[in-house]
Amino acid sequence: MKCKKCGEKASVNMRQHKLALCKEHYLEWVPEQTERFIKKYEMFTRDEKILVAVSGGKDSLALWDILHRLGYQADGLYLGLGIDGGIGYSHESQRLAQKFADERGLKLHVVDIEKEYGQPIPVLSEISHRGHGKPCAVCGLVKRHEMNRIARDLGYAVLATGHNLDDEAAVLFGNTLNWSSEYLLRQGPVLPSSDGLARKVKPLCRFYEREMTAYALARGIEYIYEECPYADGSQSIYYKELLNQLETTRPGAKLTFYLRFLEARKRGDLFIEQNIEHAHLHACPKCGQPTSTDDYCSFCRMIEKVNAVSAK
Ligand code: Q46
Ligand code: ZN
Ligand code: ZN
């Protein structure tokens, strides 16, 4: 297989684009494509301050690297979840995120959940009895809340995450199987800002996971190979496997699935569009973030409960 641009030996082959590239041209192609998606979906401009959520994994570090190479003002945010799982998961991922930032002279904000709220994620989950034994429900809630809080407190216009096409297609697949109209309507490369929350963007949403692995390796980015120990056996991993099977026999199926959905949504073709009733949102009296109840938001209720139990 030869590189389409220079004829040298190709190192990455993208069947869905019928495109093979050598390492050098691949490292040019990825940022060019990212720039194209940033413009196409109107994610942000060069004047806006961007906060990149970094986990220490390949996608978020690759995203930060690309934005930096493209000359955007992008700082990082690392949330210390306090997850060990026998492999020192949080400790190692924080070390790698910090190393990445230090080597490039980039600014990384680190927020440690245990320092902030008294307990690490697994304990918060246990005490608050949410999520049937797995900490993922509480973890998701805390991550969303903290990313919003920090973006707002530190004056970032945009919050960027490293979700790739495999992530997005798996979420779309799950939401479609359940016809979760509200989630379907909110899914996409950009979630506009609302009620004081920063805009959320996913600049890597059209890259396959394997393309991001290839990018991170080719750039020599050191990242944590292990997934979070709690990700094992999750529904999203199961959906990813199903979609990968489909992709093997029909190259490009994943991308088409996602892009056709975005087109249909843009045209207003999704029948769910008409039926959606937007829940009335209020500002949580404690933290100010939007919630659909008159009371505290779910995050603040969870923390209240944890505090009440811990005080006993
Ligand atoms: S939600 Fe669950 Fe993830 Fe949190 S506890 Fe780990 S697997 S990190 S994407
Ligand atoms: Zn080449
Ligand atoms: Zn709140």
Coordinates of C-alpha atoms and ligand atoms in Angstrom, one line a residue:
M1 CA 0.0 0.0 0.0
K2 CA 1.4 3.4 -1.0
C3 CA 0.8 6.9 0.4
K4 CA -1.6 8.7 -1.8
K5 CA 0.4 12.0 -1.5
C6 CA 4.0 10.9 -2.0
G7 CA 4.0 7.3 -3.1
E8 CA 6.2 6.2 -0.2
K9 CA 5.1 3.2 1.9
A10 CA 1.9 3.9 3.6
S11 CA 1.6 3.4 7.4
V12 CA -2.1 4.1 7.9
N13 CA -4.9 2.9 5.7
M14 CA -8.4 4.3 6.1
R15 CA -10.7 2.0 4.2
Q16 CA -13.7 4.2 4.7
H17 CA -12.0 7.1 2.9
K18 CA -10.1 4.9 0.4
L19 CA -7.1 6.7 1.6
A20 CA -3.7 5.4 2.6
L21 CA -0.9 7.8 4.0
C22 CA 2.7 7.6 5.1
K23 CA 3.4 8.7 8.7
E24 CA 4.5 12.2 7.7
H25 CA 1.4 12.9 5.6
Y26 CA -0.8 11.3 8.1
L27 CA 0.5 13.7 10.8
E28 CA -0.5 16.6 8.4
W29 CA -3.8 15.1 7.5
V30 CA -5.2 14.7 11.0
P31 CA -4.9 18.4 12.0
E32 CA -6.2 19.5 8.6
Q33 CA -9.3 17.4 9.0
T34 CA -9.8 18.6 12.6
E35 CA -9.6 22.2 11.4
R36 CA -12.1 21.4 8.7
F37 CA -14.6 19.9 11.3
I38 CA -14.0 22.8 13.7
K39 CA -15.0 25.3 10.9
K40 CA -17.8 23.1 9.5
Y41 CA -19.6 22.7 12.8
E42 CA -18.7 26.2 14.0
M43 CA -17.1 24.8 17.2
F44 CA -14.9 27.8 18.2
T45 CA -12.6 30.6 16.9
R46 CA -9.0 31.5 17.6
D47 CA -10.2 34.3 19.9
E48 CA -12.0 31.9 22.3
K49 CA -10.4 30.2 25.3
I50 CA -10.9 26.5 25.2
L51 CA -10.8 24.0 28.1
V52 CA -9.8 20.5 27.0
A53 CA -10.9 17.7 29.4
V54 CA -7.9 15.4 29.6
S55 CA -8.0 12.0 31.1
G56 CA -4.5 10.8 30.3
G57 CA -5.8 8.6 27.5
K58 CA -4.9 8.8 23.8
D59 CA -7.9 10.7 22.6
S60 CA -7.9 13.6 24.9
L61 CA -4.1 14.0 24.7
A62 CA -4.2 13.7 20.9
L63 CA -6.9 16.4 20.9
W64 CA -4.9 18.8 23.1
D65 CA -1.9 18.1 20.9
I66 CA -3.8 18.9 17.7
L67 CA -5.4 22.1 19.0
H68 CA -2.0 23.2 20.2
R69 CA -0.4 22.5 16.8
L70 CA -3.2 24.4 15.1
G71 CA -2.5 27.4 17.3
Y72 CA -5.7 27.5 19.4
Q73 CA -5.7 28.8 23.0
A74 CA -6.3 25.5 24.7
D75 CA -5.7 24.7 28.4
G76 CA -6.2 21.3 30.0
L77 CA -8.4 20.1 32.8
Y78 CA -7.7 16.9 34.7
L79 CA -10.2 15.6 37.2
G80 CA -8.7 13.3 39.9
L81 CA -11.3 10.7 40.4
G82 CA -9.5 8.7 42.9
I83 CA -9.8 5.3 41.1
D84 CA -7.2 2.7 41.7
G85 CA -8.5 -0.6 40.5
G86 CA -5.3 -2.3 41.4
I87 CA -3.4 -0.5 38.7
G88 CA -3.2 3.0 40.2
Y89 CA -5.4 4.1 37.4
S90 CA -6.0 7.7 38.5
H91 CA -2.4 8.2 39.7
E92 CA -0.9 7.0 36.5
S93 CA -3.3 8.9 34.2
Q94 CA -2.6 12.1 36.1
R95 CA 1.1 11.6 35.9
L96 CA 0.9 11.2 32.1
A97 CA -1.4 14.2 31.6
Q98 CA 0.9 16.4 33.7
K99 CA 4.0 15.1 31.8
F100 CA 2.4 15.9 28.5
A101 CA 1.6 19.5 29.7
D102 CA 5.0 20.1 31.2
E103 CA 6.9 18.9 28.1
R104 CA 5.0 21.4 26.0
G105 CA 4.7 24.3 28.4
L106 CA 0.9 24.0 28.5
K107 CA -1.4 24.9 31.4
L108 CA -3.1 22.0 33.1
H109 CA -5.7 22.6 35.8
V110 CA -6.0 19.7 38.2
V111 CA -9.0 19.2 40.4
D112 CA -9.0 16.4 42.9
I113 CA -12.5 15.2 43.7
E114 CA -11.5 13.8 47.1
K115 CA -10.0 17.1 48.2
E116 CA -12.9 19.0 46.9
Y117 CA -15.8 16.8 48.2
G118 CA -14.2 14.6 50.9
Q119 CA -14.3 11.3 49.1
P120 CA -13.1 9.7 45.9
I121 CA -15.6 8.7 43.2
P122 CA -16.0 5.0 44.3
V123 CA -16.8 6.0 47.9
L124 CA -19.2 8.8 46.8
S125 CA -21.0 6.2 44.7
E126 CA -21.2 3.7 47.5
I127 CA -22.5 6.2 50.1
S128 CA -25.0 7.8 47.8
H129 CA -26.4 4.4 46.6
R130 CA -26.6 5.5 43.0
G131 CA -25.8 3.3 40.0
H132 CA -26.3 -0.3 41.3
G133 CA -22.8 -1.0 42.5
K134 CA -20.9 0.6 39.6
P135 CA -19.5 4.1 40.2
C136 CA -20.1 5.2 36.6
A137 CA -23.4 7.0 37.2
V138 CA -21.9 9.1 40.0
C139 CA -18.7 9.5 38.0
G140 CA -20.6 10.8 35.0
L141 CA -22.6 13.2 37.1
V142 CA -19.5 14.5 38.9
K143 CA -17.5 14.9 35.7
R144 CA -20.3 16.9 34.0
H145 CA -20.8 19.1 37.0
E146 CA -17.1 19.8 37.6
M147 CA -16.3 20.5 34.0
N148 CA -19.1 23.0 33.8
R149 CA -18.2 24.6 37.1
I150 CA -14.6 25.0 36.3
A151 CA -15.2 26.3 32.7
R152 CA -17.6 28.9 34.2
D153 CA -15.4 29.9 37.2
L154 CA -12.3 30.2 35.1
G155 CA -14.0 32.0 32.2
Y156 CA -13.6 29.4 29.4
A157 CA -16.0 29.8 26.5
V158 CA -15.8 26.3 25.3
L159 CA -15.3 22.8 26.8
A160 CA -13.7 20.3 24.4
T161 CA -13.7 16.5 24.9
G162 CA -11.8 13.8 23.0
H163 CA -14.8 11.7 22.0
N164 CA -14.0 9.9 18.8
L165 CA -16.3 8.3 16.2
D166 CA -16.4 4.9 17.9
D167 CA -17.6 6.6 21.1
E168 CA -20.2 8.7 19.3
A169 CA -21.5 5.8 17.1
A170 CA -21.9 3.6 20.2
V171 CA -23.8 6.3 22.1
L172 CA -26.0 6.9 19.0
F173 CA -26.6 3.2 18.7
G174 CA -27.7 2.9 22.3
N175 CA -29.9 6.0 22.1
T176 CA -31.5 4.7 18.9
L177 CA -32.2 1.2 20.3
N178 CA -34.0 2.9 23.2
W179 CA -35.4 5.8 21.0
S180 CA -34.2 8.2 23.7
S181 CA -35.5 11.3 21.9
E182 CA -34.1 13.8 24.3
Y183 CA -30.6 12.3 24.1
L184 CA -30.8 12.0 20.4
L185 CA -31.6 15.7 20.0
R186 CA -28.7 16.7 22.2
Q187 CA -26.1 14.5 20.5
G188 CA -23.8 16.1 18.0
P189 CA -20.4 17.7 17.5
V190 CA -21.5 20.9 19.3
L191 CA -23.9 21.4 22.2
P192 CA -24.5 25.2 22.3
S193 CA -24.1 27.0 25.6
S194 CA -27.1 27.5 27.7
D195 CA -28.0 29.0 31.1
G196 CA -24.4 30.0 31.9
L197 CA -23.0 26.6 30.8
A198 CA -20.1 26.6 28.4
R199 CA -20.5 25.3 24.8
K200 CA -19.4 21.7 24.5
V201 CA -17.6 20.5 21.4
K202 CA -16.1 17.2 20.2
P203 CA -13.5 18.0 17.5
L204 CA -12.5 14.3 17.0
C205 CA -16.0 13.0 16.5
R206 CA -15.3 12.0 12.9
F207 CA -12.1 10.1 13.5
Y208 CA -12.1 6.4 14.1
E209 CA -10.6 5.2 17.4
R210 CA -7.8 3.4 15.5
E211 CA -6.9 6.6 13.7
M212 CA -6.4 8.4 17.0
T213 CA -4.3 5.5 18.3
A214 CA -2.2 5.8 15.2
Y215 CA -1.9 9.6 15.6
A216 CA -0.9 9.3 19.3
L217 CA 1.7 6.7 18.5
A218 CA 3.1 8.6 15.5
R219 CA 3.4 11.7 17.6
G220 CA 5.2 9.8 20.4
I221 CA 2.5 10.8 22.9
E222 CA 2.8 8.8 26.1
Y223 CA -0.7 7.9 27.3
I224 CA -2.4 5.4 29.6
Y225 CA -3.1 2.2 27.7
E226 CA -5.4 0.8 30.4
E227 CA -9.1 1.7 30.4
C228 CA -10.7 2.7 33.7
P229 CA -11.1 -0.6 35.5
Y230 CA -14.9 0.1 35.8
A231 CA -15.3 0.4 32.0
D232 CA -15.1 -3.4 31.8
G233 CA -18.3 -5.1 30.7
S234 CA -20.0 -1.7 30.1
Q235 CA -22.8 -1.4 27.6
S236 CA -20.9 1.1 25.5
I237 CA -18.0 -1.5 25.0
Y238 CA -20.6 -4.0 23.9
Y239 CA -22.1 -1.6 21.3
K240 CA -18.6 -0.8 20.1
E241 CA -17.9 -4.5 19.5
L242 CA -21.2 -4.9 17.5
L243 CA -20.4 -1.8 15.4
N244 CA -16.9 -3.1 14.8
Q245 CA -18.3 -6.4 13.4
L246 CA -20.5 -4.4 11.1
E247 CA -17.5 -2.3 10.0
T248 CA -15.5 -5.3 9.2
T249 CA -17.9 -6.4 6.5
R250 CA -19.0 -2.9 5.5
P251 CA -16.1 -0.5 5.8
G252 CA -17.5 3.0 6.5
A253 CA -20.7 1.8 8.1
K254 CA -19.9 3.5 11.4
L255 CA -19.2 6.8 9.8
T256 CA -22.2 6.6 7.6
F257 CA -24.4 5.8 10.6
Y258 CA -23.2 8.9 12.4
L259 CA -23.1 11.3 9.5
R260 CA -26.6 10.4 8.2
F261 CA -27.9 10.9 11.6
L262 CA -26.4 14.4 11.8
E263 CA -27.8 15.2 8.3
A264 CA -31.3 14.0 9.2
R265 CA -31.2 16.0 12.4
K266 CA -30.1 19.1 10.6
R267 CA -32.9 18.8 8.0
G268 CA -35.3 18.4 10.9
D269 CA -36.2 15.0 9.6
L270 CA -36.2 13.2 12.9
F271 CA -39.8 12.8 13.9
I272 CA -38.8 13.2 17.5
E273 CA -38.1 16.8 16.8
Q274 CA -41.8 17.8 16.9
N275 CA -42.6 15.8 20.0
I276 CA -39.9 17.0 22.2
E277 CA -41.0 19.0 25.2
H278 CA -38.2 20.9 26.7
A279 CA -38.2 20.5 30.4
H280 CA -38.3 23.8 32.2
L281 CA -34.9 24.4 33.7
H282 CA -34.2 26.3 36.9
A283 CA -30.9 27.3 38.4
C284 CA -29.9 25.1 41.3
P285 CA -30.2 27.2 44.5
K286 CA -26.8 25.8 45.6
C287 CA -24.5 25.7 42.7
G288 CA -26.3 27.7 40.0
Q289 CA -26.2 25.0 37.3
P290 CA -29.4 24.2 35.5
T291 CA -31.7 21.5 36.8
S292 CA -35.2 20.3 35.9
T293 CA -36.4 20.1 39.5
D294 CA -37.3 23.1 41.8
D295 CA -34.9 21.7 44.3
Y296 CA -31.1 21.2 44.4
C297 CA -29.6 19.6 41.2
S298 CA -28.7 15.9 41.3
F299 CA -25.1 16.6 41.9
C300 CA -25.8 18.8 45.0
R301 CA -28.4 16.3 46.3
M302 CA -25.8 13.5 46.0
I303 CA -23.2 15.6 47.9
E304 CA -25.8 16.4 50.6
K305 CA -26.6 12.8 51.1
V306 CA -22.9 11.9 51.3
N307 CA -22.3 14.6 53.8
A308 CA -25.3 13.6 55.9
V309 CA -24.1 9.9 56.0
S310 CA -20.5 10.9 56.7
A311 CA -21.6 13.2 59.6
K312 CA -23.3 10.3 61.4
Ligands
Q46_1 S1 -17.6 6.6 34.1 FE1 -17.1 4.6 34.9 FE2 -15.7 6.0 33.1 FE3 -15.9 6.9 35.6 S2 -15.9 5.1 36.7 FE4 -14.4 4.8 35.1 S3 -15.6 3.8 33.5 S4 -14.1 6.8 34.3 S5 -15.7 6.8 31.1
ZN2 ZN 3.4 10.4 2.1
ZN3 ZN -26.5 22.1 42.3

